[in-house]
mmCIF file of C-alpha atoms in Angstrom:
data_model
loop_
_atom_site.group_PDB
_atom_site.id
_atom_site.type_symbol
_atom_site.label_atom_id
_atom_site.label_comp_id
_atom_site.label_asym_id
_atom_site.label_seq_id
_atom_site.Cartn_x
_atom_site.Cartn_y
_atom_site.Cartn_z
ATOM 1 C CA UNK A 1 141.859 213.343 118.118
ATOM 2 C CA UNK A 2 138.956 211.044 118.860
ATOM 3 C CA UNK A 3 139.059 212.080 122.522
ATOM 4 C CA UNK A 4 138.672 215.725 121.472
ATOM 5 C CA UNK A 5 135.664 214.951 119.236
ATOM 6 C CA UNK A 6 134.106 212.844 121.987
ATOM 7 C CA UNK A 7 134.363 215.723 124.466
ATOM 8 C CA UNK A 8 132.366 218.047 122.195
ATOM 9 C CA UNK A 9 130.084 215.597 120.356
ATOM 10 C CA UNK A 10 126.981 216.980 122.124
ATOM 11 C CA UNK A 11 127.457 220.503 120.641
ATOM 12 C CA UNK A 12 129.064 219.743 117.279
ATOM 13 C CA UNK A 13 125.825 219.494 115.323
ATOM 14 C CA UNK A 14 123.974 222.374 116.963
ATOM 15 C CA UNK A 15 122.947 225.276 114.617
ATOM 16 C CA UNK A 16 125.023 228.480 114.678
ATOM 17 C CA UNK A 17 123.518 231.173 116.937
ATOM 18 C CA UNK A 18 122.435 234.406 115.188
ATOM 19 C CA UNK A 19 121.628 237.327 117.480
ATOM 20 C CA UNK A 20 118.297 239.054 117.060
ATOM 21 C CA UNK A 21 119.676 242.208 118.754
ATOM 22 C CA UNK A 22 123.011 242.720 117.033
ATOM 23 C CA UNK A 23 123.498 242.636 113.264
ATOM 24 C CA UNK A 24 126.280 240.334 112.005
ATOM 25 C CA UNK A 25 129.707 241.915 111.733
ATOM 26 C CA UNK A 26 131.018 242.607 108.231
ATOM 27 C CA UNK A 27 133.944 240.541 106.937
ATOM 28 C CA UNK A 28 136.095 243.709 106.900
ATOM 29 C CA UNK A 29 135.441 244.422 110.589
ATOM 30 C CA UNK A 30 136.035 240.800 111.538
ATOM 31 C CA UNK A 31 139.340 240.799 109.679
ATOM 32 C CA UNK A 32 140.392 244.034 111.456
ATOM 33 C CA UNK A 33 140.269 242.183 114.789
ATOM 34 C CA UNK A 34 143.256 240.120 113.655
ATOM 35 C CA UNK A 35 145.303 242.965 112.135
ATOM 36 C CA UNK A 36 148.881 243.250 113.360
ATOM 37 C CA UNK A 37 149.686 245.858 115.974
ATOM 38 C CA UNK A 38 152.862 247.655 116.986
ATOM 39 C CA UNK A 39 154.018 246.148 120.239
ATOM 40 C CA UNK A 40 156.728 248.817 120.557
ATOM 41 C CA UNK A 41 155.347 252.295 119.969
ATOM 42 C CA UNK A 42 157.777 254.468 118.019
ATOM 43 C CA UNK A 43 160.043 251.604 116.980
ATOM 44 C CA UNK A 44 159.454 252.071 113.246
ATOM 45 C CA UNK A 45 160.067 255.831 113.557
ATOM 46 C CA UNK A 46 163.299 255.171 115.456
ATOM 47 C CA UNK A 47 164.488 252.807 112.721
ATOM 48 C CA UNK A 48 163.615 255.367 110.037
ATOM 49 C CA UNK A 49 165.439 258.121 111.959
ATOM 50 C CA UNK A 50 168.546 255.985 112.311
ATOM 51 C CA UNK A 51 168.520 255.226 108.590
ATOM 52 C CA UNK A 52 168.123 258.885 107.608
ATOM 53 C CA UNK A 53 171.442 260.049 106.153
ATOM 54 C CA UNK A 54 173.385 263.009 107.463
ATOM 55 C CA UNK A 55 176.671 264.555 106.391
ATOM 56 C CA UNK A 56 179.677 265.177 108.562
ATOM 57 C CA UNK A 57 181.133 268.694 108.801
ATOM 58 C CA UNK A 58 183.970 269.360 106.341
ATOM 59 C CA UNK A 59 187.239 270.645 107.772
ATOM 60 C CA UNK A 60 188.796 273.219 105.426
ATOM 61 C CA UNK A 61 192.496 273.034 104.678
ATOM 62 C CA UNK A 62 194.681 275.978 105.662
ATOM 63 C CA UNK A 63 194.684 277.354 102.129
ATOM 64 C CA UNK A 64 190.883 276.990 101.751
ATOM 65 C CA UNK A 65 190.354 278.699 105.115
ATOM 66 C CA UNK A 66 192.628 281.575 104.063
ATOM 67 C CA UNK A 67 190.723 282.093 100.784
ATOM 68 C CA UNK A 68 187.404 282.029 102.652
ATOM 69 C CA UNK A 69 188.738 284.507 105.228
ATOM 70 C CA UNK A 70 189.781 286.946 102.481
ATOM 71 C CA UNK A 71 186.361 286.674 100.845
ATOM 72 C CA UNK A 72 184.618 287.246 104.185
ATOM 73 C CA UNK A 73 186.749 290.348 104.837
ATOM 74 C CA UNK A 74 185.899 291.647 101.374
ATOM 75 C CA UNK A 75 182.217 290.967 102.003
ATOM 76 C CA UNK A 76 182.347 292.818 105.329
ATOM 77 C CA UNK A 77 183.852 295.862 103.613
ATOM 78 C CA UNK A 78 180.888 295.859 101.144
ATOM 79 C CA UNK A 79 178.096 295.689 103.736
ATOM 80 C CA UNK A 80 175.236 296.074 103.401
ATOM 81 C CA UNK A 81 175.398 294.337 100.013
ATOM 82 C CA UNK A 82 173.114 295.413 97.238
ATOM 83 C CA UNK A 83 173.428 292.154 95.354
ATOM 84 C CA UNK A 84 172.986 288.630 96.713
ATOM 85 C CA UNK A 85 175.970 286.492 97.703
ATOM 86 C CA UNK A 86 176.069 282.701 97.492
ATOM 87 C CA UNK A 87 176.946 280.923 100.727
ATOM 88 C CA UNK A 88 177.438 277.207 101.253
ATOM 89 C CA UNK A 89 177.118 276.426 104.929
ATOM 90 C CA UNK A 90 176.577 273.558 107.350
ATOM 91 C CA UNK A 91 173.261 273.169 109.159
ATOM 92 C CA UNK A 92 173.519 270.780 112.145
ATOM 93 C CA UNK A 93 170.858 268.091 112.503
ATOM 94 C CA UNK A 94 168.594 268.658 115.525
ATOM 95 C CA UNK A 95 168.083 264.926 116.204
ATOM 96 C CA UNK A 96 171.436 263.215 115.647
ATOM 97 C CA UNK A 97 175.066 263.868 114.901
ATOM 98 C CA UNK A 98 175.958 265.397 111.567
ATOM 99 C CA UNK A 99 173.764 267.619 109.451
ATOM 100 C CA UNK A 100 173.610 268.771 105.874
ATOM 101 C CA UNK A 101 175.058 271.480 103.644
ATOM 102 C CA UNK A 102 172.803 274.183 102.257
ATOM 103 C CA UNK A 103 173.483 276.725 99.519
ATOM 104 C CA UNK A 104 171.882 280.080 100.222
ATOM 105 C CA UNK A 105 171.649 282.954 97.772
ATOM 106 C CA UNK A 106 170.633 286.124 99.597
ATOM 107 C CA UNK A 107 171.785 289.657 100.385
ATOM 108 C CA UNK A 108 173.739 290.171 103.585
ATOM 109 C CA UNK A 109 172.389 292.991 105.766
ATOM 110 C CA UNK A 110 175.050 293.052 108.486
ATOM 111 C CA UNK A 111 177.628 291.119 110.472
ATOM 112 C CA UNK A 112 176.879 290.456 114.145
ATOM 113 C CA UNK A 113 180.326 290.634 115.791
ATOM 114 C CA UNK A 114 179.103 289.329 119.136
ATOM 115 C CA UNK A 115 177.616 286.078 117.805
ATOM 116 C CA UNK A 116 179.910 285.978 114.745
ATOM 117 C CA UNK A 117 176.969 285.552 112.358
ATOM 118 C CA UNK A 118 176.004 287.028 109.010
ATOM 119 C CA UNK A 119 172.486 288.457 109.150
ATOM 120 C CA UNK A 120 170.679 288.100 105.837
ATOM 121 C CA UNK A 121 167.985 290.462 104.569
ATOM 122 C CA UNK A 122 165.344 287.739 105.074
ATOM 123 C CA UNK A 123 166.262 287.543 108.792
ATOM 124 C CA UNK A 124 168.214 284.298 108.715
ATOM 125 C CA UNK A 125 171.466 284.187 110.671
ATOM 126 C CA UNK A 126 174.406 282.132 109.417
ATOM 127 C CA UNK A 127 177.326 281.427 111.755
ATOM 128 C CA UNK A 128 180.612 282.305 110.084
ATOM 129 C CA UNK A 129 182.145 279.061 111.419
ATOM 130 C CA UNK A 130 179.611 277.006 109.423
ATOM 131 C CA UNK A 131 180.449 278.605 106.048
ATOM 132 C CA UNK A 132 182.616 276.525 103.717
ATOM 133 C CA UNK A 133 182.336 278.606 100.554
ATOM 134 C CA UNK A 134 181.400 282.151 99.665
ATOM 135 C CA UNK A 135 180.797 283.620 96.241
ATOM 136 C CA UNK A 136 180.665 287.389 96.089
ATOM 137 C CA UNK A 137 178.723 289.404 93.507
ATOM 138 C CA UNK A 138 180.730 290.524 90.493
#
């Protein structure tokens, strides 16, 4: 330690320099120089995305699939519906495996046989394969 002090003894007692050109930096700006930074851009977002929960698609039993099929056939015979139906269907996640289930209450305008989708009056298209429950108007 004494060697260190000896090396700088000639400048230890000099007055602190204050620039005449540049005003002193505020304590806030000085502190900002030492703020942490993200060494890996996007790392926090990747962690958050991994932690975001998704649901797995439910496989219907044979009996549940038969009931749903009967309800779909009945719905198709009623098209275009005057009253809204309630659909519970799976929406796949665009970023990772899984997705989530959504309940939609809307009128069905038509059935697109080519794409096997129900077309709702608001323009949304719901694939029949993603529907797990269907409630028809009374």
